[in-house]
Amino acid sequence: MKMPIFMVFIHSVPFLEGCKSKPSTTTTPSTTTTTRTTTTTVYSPTFASDPRKFVVNEGNNITLPCYVDDLGGLQIIWERANKTLAVGDSVYEEDGNRVHVQNRENGSTIVIREAEEKDAGEYVCKVADVELKHTVQIIVRPEVEPDPKSGVVTVKEGEPATLSCKVTRGNPEMAINWELESGYPIFWFGLSN
């Protein structure tokens, strides 16, 4: 009987010894990052003017100062009711013929000519990140109308007479006095009457 012939081929296979590891060196490309931090100091001036309450008669000029220790090339911004009135010497008010800015070395003054009742309120002077607030009150001459408009009240002798009038404008709130033509007082009403 003939035996089959088997051929065995042995290939060369790399041989690893167990779990031993060889030291390896890995080269990773490196990147150098340079960060620069720039610090900018914003100059904030100190006010030389103090916040004030100004009381102005209707028809007179309102003059509000805003001065700092060193303006340092900054501009002054004037605002009222969150609305810009002026920046530097440029006026942005709708009624620009009444508003004027007078610039000086370290500040400015805003002038509102012929004050009206609507000019009352808070005015803000801003320089960089600091602000100064002025309050303006306008004194308005009262206007009184008789009631009835003719001013004539007719009554019979011995009957009560009712006298009345209406204050149509005026600020601040005022007291009403009734007096005879001779100046002798008849009645006095406080602010709430």
Coordinates of C-alpha atoms in Angstrom, one line a residue, residues 4-145:
P4 CA 0.3 9.4 0.8
I5 CA 3.0 12.0 0.9
F6 CA 2.3 15.2 2.9
M7 CA 4.3 18.1 2.3
V8 CA 4.7 20.7 5.1
F9 CA 5.7 24.2 4.2
I10 CA 7.1 26.2 7.0
H11 CA 7.1 29.9 6.5
S12 CA 9.3 32.2 8.5
V13 CA 7.1 34.0 11.0
P14 CA 8.4 36.7 13.4
F15 CA 8.6 35.4 16.8
L16 CA 7.4 37.5 19.8
E17 CA 8.5 36.5 23.2
G18 CA 5.6 36.2 25.5
C19 CA 4.3 39.6 26.8
K20 CA 7.5 41.4 26.7
S21 CA 7.4 44.8 25.3
K22 CA 10.1 46.8 23.7
P23 CA 10.6 50.4 24.6
S24 CA 9.2 52.6 21.9
T25 CA 9.8 56.3 21.1
T26 CA 7.0 58.3 19.6
T27 CA 7.8 61.8 18.2
T28 CA 4.8 64.2 18.4
P29 CA 5.1 67.4 16.5
S30 CA 5.0 70.3 19.0
T31 CA 3.3 73.7 18.6
T32 CA 4.2 76.7 20.6
T33 CA 1.3 79.2 21.3
T34 CA 2.1 82.6 22.5
T35 CA -0.7 84.6 24.1
R36 CA -0.4 88.4 24.6
T37 CA -2.6 90.2 27.0
T38 CA -3.0 93.8 26.4
T39 CA -4.4 95.9 29.3
T40 CA -6.0 99.2 28.4
T41 CA -6.7 101.6 31.2
V42 CA -9.6 103.9 30.5
Y43 CA -9.2 107.3 32.1
S44 CA -12.1 108.3 34.2
P45 CA -12.0 111.9 35.3
T46 CA -13.2 113.3 38.6
F47 CA -16.0 115.9 38.6
A48 CA -15.1 119.4 39.8
S49 CA -18.8 120.3 39.6
D50 CA -21.3 119.1 42.1
P51 CA -24.8 117.8 41.3
R52 CA -27.3 120.6 42.1
K53 CA -31.0 121.5 41.9
F54 CA -31.6 124.6 39.9
V55 CA -34.8 126.7 40.3
V56 CA -35.4 128.9 37.3
N57 CA -38.3 131.3 36.5
E58 CA -40.1 130.6 33.2
G59 CA -38.6 132.7 30.5
N60 CA -35.1 132.9 32.1
N61 CA -32.1 131.0 30.9
I62 CA -31.1 127.6 32.4
T63 CA -27.3 127.4 32.8
L64 CA -25.9 124.0 33.9
P65 CA -22.1 123.4 34.6
C66 CA -20.1 120.3 34.0
Y67 CA -16.4 120.5 34.9
V68 CA -13.8 117.8 35.6
D69 CA -10.3 117.7 36.9
D70 CA -8.8 116.8 33.5
L71 CA -10.9 116.2 30.4
G72 CA -7.9 114.4 28.8
G73 CA -9.3 114.8 25.2
L74 CA -12.6 113.2 26.1
Q75 CA -16.0 114.8 25.1
I76 CA -18.8 115.7 27.3
I77 CA -22.3 114.3 26.5
W78 CA -25.4 116.1 27.8
E79 CA -28.6 114.1 28.1
R80 CA -32.2 114.6 29.3
A81 CA -34.8 111.9 29.6
N82 CA -32.5 109.3 27.9
K83 CA -32.2 111.6 24.9
T84 CA -28.9 113.1 23.8
L85 CA -28.9 116.9 23.8
A86 CA -25.3 117.6 22.9
V87 CA -21.9 115.8 22.3
G88 CA -19.0 118.2 22.6
D89 CA -20.1 121.4 21.0
S90 CA -22.6 119.7 18.6
V91 CA -26.2 120.2 19.7
Y92 CA -28.8 117.5 18.8
E93 CA -31.9 119.0 20.4
E94 CA -34.9 119.5 18.1
D95 CA -35.3 123.0 19.5
G96 CA -31.6 123.7 18.7
N97 CA -32.0 127.5 18.6
R98 CA -32.6 127.5 22.3
V99 CA -29.9 125.1 23.4
H100 CA -26.2 126.1 23.3
V101 CA -23.0 124.5 24.7
Q102 CA -20.1 126.6 25.9
N103 CA -16.9 124.5 26.0
R104 CA -14.0 125.3 28.3
E105 CA -10.7 123.7 29.0
N106 CA -11.9 121.0 31.4
G107 CA -15.7 121.0 30.9
S108 CA -18.7 122.7 29.4
T109 CA -21.8 124.6 30.3
I110 CA -25.1 123.9 28.6
V111 CA -27.5 126.9 28.3
I112 CA -31.2 126.5 27.5
R113 CA -32.6 129.9 26.6
E114 CA -36.1 131.1 27.6
A115 CA -37.0 128.2 29.9
E116 CA -40.3 126.6 29.5
E117 CA -42.3 124.4 31.8
K118 CA -41.4 121.4 29.6
D119 CA -37.6 122.0 30.4
A120 CA -38.0 120.8 34.0
G121 CA -36.4 117.5 34.9
E122 CA -33.1 115.8 35.3
Y123 CA -30.1 116.7 33.1
V124 CA -27.1 114.3 32.9
C125 CA -23.5 115.2 32.0
K126 CA -21.5 112.2 31.0
V127 CA -17.7 111.9 30.6
A128 CA -16.3 108.5 29.8
D129 CA -18.0 106.1 32.3
V130 CA -18.9 108.7 34.9
E131 CA -21.9 111.0 35.1
L132 CA -23.2 114.1 37.0
K133 CA -26.9 114.8 37.4
H134 CA -28.6 118.2 37.8
T135 CA -32.3 118.7 38.5
V136 CA -34.1 121.7 37.1
Q137 CA -37.4 123.1 38.4
I138 CA -39.2 125.7 36.5
I139 CA -41.3 128.3 38.4
V140 CA -44.4 129.0 36.3
R141 CA -46.4 132.1 37.0
P142 CA -49.9 131.1 38.0
E143 CA -52.9 131.9 35.7
V144 CA -56.3 132.1 37.4
E145 CA -59.7 132.3 35.8

